[in-house]
GROMACS .gro file of C-alpha atoms in nm:
model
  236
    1UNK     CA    1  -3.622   4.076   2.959
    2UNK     CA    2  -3.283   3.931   2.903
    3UNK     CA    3  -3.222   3.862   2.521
    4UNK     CA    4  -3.039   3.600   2.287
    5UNK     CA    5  -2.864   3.592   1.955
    6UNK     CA    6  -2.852   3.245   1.735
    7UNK     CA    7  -2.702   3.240   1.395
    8UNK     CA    8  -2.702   2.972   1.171
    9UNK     CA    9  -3.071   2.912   1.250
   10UNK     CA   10  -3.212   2.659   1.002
   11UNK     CA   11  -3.478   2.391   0.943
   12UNK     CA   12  -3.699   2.331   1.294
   13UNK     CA   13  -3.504   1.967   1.344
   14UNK     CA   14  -3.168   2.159   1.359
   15UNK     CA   15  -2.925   2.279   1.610
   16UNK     CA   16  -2.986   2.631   1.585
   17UNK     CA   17  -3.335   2.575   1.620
   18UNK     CA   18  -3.371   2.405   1.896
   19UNK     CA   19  -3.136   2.641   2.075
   20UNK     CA   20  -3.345   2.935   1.987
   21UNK     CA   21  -3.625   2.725   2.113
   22UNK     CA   22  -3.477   2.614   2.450
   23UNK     CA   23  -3.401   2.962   2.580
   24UNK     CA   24  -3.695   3.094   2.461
   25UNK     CA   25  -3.870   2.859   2.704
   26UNK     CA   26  -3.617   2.935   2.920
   27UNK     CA   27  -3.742   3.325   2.929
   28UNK     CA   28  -3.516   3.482   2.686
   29UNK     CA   29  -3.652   3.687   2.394
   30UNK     CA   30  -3.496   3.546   2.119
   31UNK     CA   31  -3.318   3.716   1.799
   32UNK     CA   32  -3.329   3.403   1.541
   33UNK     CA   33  -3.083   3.495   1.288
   34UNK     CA   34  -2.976   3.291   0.923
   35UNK     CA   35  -2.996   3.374   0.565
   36UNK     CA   36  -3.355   3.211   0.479
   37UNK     CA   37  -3.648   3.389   0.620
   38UNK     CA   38  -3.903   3.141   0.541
   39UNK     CA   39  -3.717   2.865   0.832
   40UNK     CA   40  -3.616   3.133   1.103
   41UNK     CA   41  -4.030   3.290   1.063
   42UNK     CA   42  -4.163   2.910   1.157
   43UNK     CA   43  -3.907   2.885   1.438
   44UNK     CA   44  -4.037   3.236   1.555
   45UNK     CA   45  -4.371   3.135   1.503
   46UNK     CA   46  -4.342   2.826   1.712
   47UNK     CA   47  -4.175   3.006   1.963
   48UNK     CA   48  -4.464   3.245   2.018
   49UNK     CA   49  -4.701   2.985   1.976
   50UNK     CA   50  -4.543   2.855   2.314
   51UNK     CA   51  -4.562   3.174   2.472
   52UNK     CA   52  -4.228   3.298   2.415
   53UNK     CA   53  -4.040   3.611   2.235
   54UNK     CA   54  -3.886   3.588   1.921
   55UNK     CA   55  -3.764   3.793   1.629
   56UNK     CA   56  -3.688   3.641   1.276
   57UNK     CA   57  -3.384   3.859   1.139
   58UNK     CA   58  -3.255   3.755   0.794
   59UNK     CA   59  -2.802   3.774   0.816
   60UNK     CA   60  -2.520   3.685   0.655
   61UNK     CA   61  -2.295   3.569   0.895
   62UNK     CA   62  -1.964   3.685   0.708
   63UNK     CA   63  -2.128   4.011   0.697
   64UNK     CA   64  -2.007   4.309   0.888
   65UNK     CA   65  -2.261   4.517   0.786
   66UNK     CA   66  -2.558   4.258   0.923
   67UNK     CA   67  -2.409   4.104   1.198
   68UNK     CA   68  -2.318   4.486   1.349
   69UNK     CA   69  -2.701   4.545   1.248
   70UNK     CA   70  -2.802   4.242   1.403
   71UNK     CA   71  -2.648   4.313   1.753
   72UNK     CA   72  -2.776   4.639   1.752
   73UNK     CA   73  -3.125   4.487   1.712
   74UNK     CA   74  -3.061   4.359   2.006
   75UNK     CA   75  -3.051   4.641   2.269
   76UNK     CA   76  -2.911   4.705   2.602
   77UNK     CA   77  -3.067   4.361   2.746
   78UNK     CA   78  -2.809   4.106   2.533
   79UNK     CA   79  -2.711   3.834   2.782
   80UNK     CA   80  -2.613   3.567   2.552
   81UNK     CA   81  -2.479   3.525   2.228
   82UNK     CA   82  -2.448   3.188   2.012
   83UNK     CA   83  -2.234   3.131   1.684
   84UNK     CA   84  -2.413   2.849   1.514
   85UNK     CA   85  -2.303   2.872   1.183
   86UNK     CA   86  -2.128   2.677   0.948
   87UNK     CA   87  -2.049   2.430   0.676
   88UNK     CA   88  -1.923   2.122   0.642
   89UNK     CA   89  -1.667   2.162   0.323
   90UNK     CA   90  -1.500   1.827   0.192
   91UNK     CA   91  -1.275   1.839  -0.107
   92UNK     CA   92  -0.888   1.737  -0.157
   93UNK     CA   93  -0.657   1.967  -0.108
   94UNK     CA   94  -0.450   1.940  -0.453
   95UNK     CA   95  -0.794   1.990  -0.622
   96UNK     CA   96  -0.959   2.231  -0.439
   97UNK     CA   97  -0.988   2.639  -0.526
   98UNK     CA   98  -0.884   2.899  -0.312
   99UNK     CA   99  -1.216   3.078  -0.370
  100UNK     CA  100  -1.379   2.747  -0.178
  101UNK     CA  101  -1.098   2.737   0.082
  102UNK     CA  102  -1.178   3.077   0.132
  103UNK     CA  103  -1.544   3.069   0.179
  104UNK     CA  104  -1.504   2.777   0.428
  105UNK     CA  105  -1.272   3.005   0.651
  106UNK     CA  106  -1.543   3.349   0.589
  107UNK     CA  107  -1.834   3.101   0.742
  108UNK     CA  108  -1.675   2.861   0.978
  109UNK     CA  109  -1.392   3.138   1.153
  110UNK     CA  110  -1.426   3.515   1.002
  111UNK     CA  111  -1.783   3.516   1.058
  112UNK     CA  112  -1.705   3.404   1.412
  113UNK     CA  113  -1.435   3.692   1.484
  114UNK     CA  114  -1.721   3.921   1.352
  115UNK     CA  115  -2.015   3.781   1.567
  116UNK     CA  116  -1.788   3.721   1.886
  117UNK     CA  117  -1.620   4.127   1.865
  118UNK     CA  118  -1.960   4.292   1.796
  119UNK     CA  119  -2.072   4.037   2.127
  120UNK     CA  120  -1.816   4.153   2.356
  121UNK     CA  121  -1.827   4.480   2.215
  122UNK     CA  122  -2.156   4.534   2.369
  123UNK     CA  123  -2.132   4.297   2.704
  124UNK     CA  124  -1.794   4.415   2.885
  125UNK     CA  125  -1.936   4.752   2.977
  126UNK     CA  126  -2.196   4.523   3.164
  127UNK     CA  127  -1.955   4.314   3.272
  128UNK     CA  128  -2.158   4.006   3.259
  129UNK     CA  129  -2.252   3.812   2.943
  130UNK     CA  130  -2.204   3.451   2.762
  131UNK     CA  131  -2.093   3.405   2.380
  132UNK     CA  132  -2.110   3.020   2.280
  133UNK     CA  133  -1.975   2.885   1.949
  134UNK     CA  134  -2.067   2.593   1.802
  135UNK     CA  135  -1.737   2.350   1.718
  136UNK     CA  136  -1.716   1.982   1.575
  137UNK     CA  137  -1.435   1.702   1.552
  138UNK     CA  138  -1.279   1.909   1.256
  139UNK     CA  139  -1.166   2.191   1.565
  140UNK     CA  140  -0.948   1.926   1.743
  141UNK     CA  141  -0.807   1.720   1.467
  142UNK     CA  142  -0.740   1.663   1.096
  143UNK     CA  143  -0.884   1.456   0.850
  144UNK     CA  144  -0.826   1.361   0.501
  145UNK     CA  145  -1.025   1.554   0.274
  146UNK     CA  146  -1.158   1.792   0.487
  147UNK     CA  147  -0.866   2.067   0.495
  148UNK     CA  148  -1.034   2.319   0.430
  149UNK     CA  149  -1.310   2.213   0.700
  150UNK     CA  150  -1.065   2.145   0.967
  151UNK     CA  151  -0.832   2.442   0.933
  152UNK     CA  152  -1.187   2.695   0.930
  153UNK     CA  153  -1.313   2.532   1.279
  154UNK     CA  154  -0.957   2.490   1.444
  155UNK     CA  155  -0.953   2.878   1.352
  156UNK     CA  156  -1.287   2.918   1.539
  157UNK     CA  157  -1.156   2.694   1.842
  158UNK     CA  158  -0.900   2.905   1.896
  159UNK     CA  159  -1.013   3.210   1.869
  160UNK     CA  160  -1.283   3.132   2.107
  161UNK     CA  161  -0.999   3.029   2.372
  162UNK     CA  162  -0.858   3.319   2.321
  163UNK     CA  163  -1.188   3.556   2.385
  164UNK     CA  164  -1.201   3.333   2.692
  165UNK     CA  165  -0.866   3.410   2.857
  166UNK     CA  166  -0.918   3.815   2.699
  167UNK     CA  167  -1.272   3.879   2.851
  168UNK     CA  168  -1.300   3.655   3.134
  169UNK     CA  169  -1.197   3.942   3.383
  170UNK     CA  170  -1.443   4.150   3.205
  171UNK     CA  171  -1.707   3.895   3.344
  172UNK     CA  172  -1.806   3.758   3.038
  173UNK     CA  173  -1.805   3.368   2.972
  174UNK     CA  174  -1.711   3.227   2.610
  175UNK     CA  175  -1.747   2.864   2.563
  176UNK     CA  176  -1.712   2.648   2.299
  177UNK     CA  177  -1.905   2.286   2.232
  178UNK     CA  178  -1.767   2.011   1.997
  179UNK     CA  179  -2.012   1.808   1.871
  180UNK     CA  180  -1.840   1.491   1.745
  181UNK     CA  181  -2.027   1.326   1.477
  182UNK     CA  182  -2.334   1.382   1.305
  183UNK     CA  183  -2.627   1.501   1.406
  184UNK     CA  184  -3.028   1.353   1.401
  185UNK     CA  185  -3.157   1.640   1.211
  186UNK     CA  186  -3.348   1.713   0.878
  187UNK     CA  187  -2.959   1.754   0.735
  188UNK     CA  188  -2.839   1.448   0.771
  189UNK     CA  189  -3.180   1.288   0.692
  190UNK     CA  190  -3.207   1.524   0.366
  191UNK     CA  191  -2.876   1.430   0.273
  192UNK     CA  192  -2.886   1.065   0.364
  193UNK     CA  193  -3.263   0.884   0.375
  194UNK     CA  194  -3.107   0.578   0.521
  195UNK     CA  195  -2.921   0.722   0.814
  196UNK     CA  196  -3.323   0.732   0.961
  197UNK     CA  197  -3.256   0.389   1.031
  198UNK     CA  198  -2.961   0.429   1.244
  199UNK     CA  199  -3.036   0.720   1.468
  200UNK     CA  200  -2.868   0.507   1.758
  201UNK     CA  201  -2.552   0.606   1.561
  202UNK     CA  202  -2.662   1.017   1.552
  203UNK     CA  203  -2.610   1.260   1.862
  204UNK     CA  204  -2.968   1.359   1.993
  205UNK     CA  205  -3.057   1.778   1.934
  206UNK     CA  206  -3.146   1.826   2.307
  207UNK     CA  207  -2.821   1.644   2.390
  208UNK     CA  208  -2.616   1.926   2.254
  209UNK     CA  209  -2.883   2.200   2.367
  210UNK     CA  210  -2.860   2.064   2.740
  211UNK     CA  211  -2.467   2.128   2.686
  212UNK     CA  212  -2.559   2.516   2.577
  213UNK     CA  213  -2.753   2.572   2.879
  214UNK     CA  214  -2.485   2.402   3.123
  215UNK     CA  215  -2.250   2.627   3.005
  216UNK     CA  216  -2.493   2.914   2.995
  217UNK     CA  217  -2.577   2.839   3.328
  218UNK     CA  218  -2.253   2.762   3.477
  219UNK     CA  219  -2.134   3.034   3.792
  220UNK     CA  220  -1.896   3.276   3.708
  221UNK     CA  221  -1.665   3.088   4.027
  222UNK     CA  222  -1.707   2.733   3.831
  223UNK     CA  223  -1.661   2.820   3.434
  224UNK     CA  224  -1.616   2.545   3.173
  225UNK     CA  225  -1.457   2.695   2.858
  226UNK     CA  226  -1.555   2.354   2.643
  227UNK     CA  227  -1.801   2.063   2.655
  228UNK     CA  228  -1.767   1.767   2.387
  229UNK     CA  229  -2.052   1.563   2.264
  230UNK     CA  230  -2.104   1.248   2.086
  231UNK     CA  231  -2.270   0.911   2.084
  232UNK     CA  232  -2.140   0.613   2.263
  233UNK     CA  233  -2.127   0.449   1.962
  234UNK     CA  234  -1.829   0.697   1.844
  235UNK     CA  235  -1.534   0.579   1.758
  236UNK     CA  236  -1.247   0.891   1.895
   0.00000   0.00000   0.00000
């Protein structure tokens, strides 16, 4: 059986969720990865519930130690690997400490260098293989009061363009999807009760999952390196 990593795997109405869900269904047994075991044991749970394979494993993304432990959970079998994790980190730049600056680079870039070397790592002597990373708005442009933000997930971008052009003759396929704007998940509800009311305004979870799998699924003669996704109600 063919397996899949997800990191950054959170509450069930989340991203990372729903993509550990999806391939799941999909066949693949599942390595749900994220720092709080409670969350990535229900996801597991529900997974087996629906008659698929999954393994809760608790990681710190920025890590070496447990994301090298992590892929080596994995086994021979690792066909795709996704890089879910992040966090959003507002602040002004003239105010802001370089321990927080820091820490939003570790999470949102150095723990995707680490994830996406111990990926390849273990695909090119298969020569086959797809590594996915999760991008926003912040990896295309700036915005005020989100330097630290923006500079972490342009980091990511490129580096993920540039495991692309590296690996691509090695057959494996990196991709990278933007998803610009917020999503309908128990974050933004958490965060903000009222956005409930306005989920017209929110991109749908499965929206974003069904660009995972197209890229997943994409021939190795037709490769996308990046999908963007957003509401029509967005504003770009």
């Amino acid at each position: 059986m063919k397996t899949a990593i997800v990191i950054g795997v959170g509450p069930d109405r989340g991203l990372g969720a729903r993509l550990c869900k999806r391939f799941a269904a999909d066949g693949l047994k599942v390595l749900v990865a994220g720092r709080t075991l409670p969350a990535l044991q229900a996801v597991s749970d529900d997974i087996a519930k629906a008659g698929g394979q999954a393994v809760p494993i608790v990681a710190d993304a920025t890590s070496e130690h447990d994301i090298v432990a992590l892929f080596d959970a994995a086994g021979d079998n690792l066909d795709l690997a996704i890089y879910n994790a992040g966090n959003n980190t507002p602040g002004r730049i003239i105010e802001m400490d370089a321990d927080y600056f820091e820490k939003a680079w570790r999470v949102a870039c150095f723990g995707g260098f680490l994830f996406g070397r111990e990926a390849v790592r273990r695909m090119v002597p298969k020569k086959t293989g797809t590594l996915l990373f999760t991008g926003a708005s912040a990896s295309l442009r700036g915005r005020s009061g989100y330097g630290a933000f923006n500079s972490a997930k342009a980091g990511l971008r490129t580096l993920a363009q540039a495991m692309a052009k590296e690996y691509a003759g090695d057959g494996i396929h990196v991709g990278h999807v933007v998803v610009d704007g917020a999503i309908a998940g128990d974050k933004i509800f958490s965060r903000f009760p009222n956005a409930a009311g306005r989920e017209d305004s929110l991109i749908d979870i499965e929206g974003i999952v069904d660009a995972f799998t197209f890229l997943y699924r994409q021939p190795e003669r037709a490769w996308s390196f990046e999908l963007d996704v957003r509401t029509s109600k967005e504003k770009w």
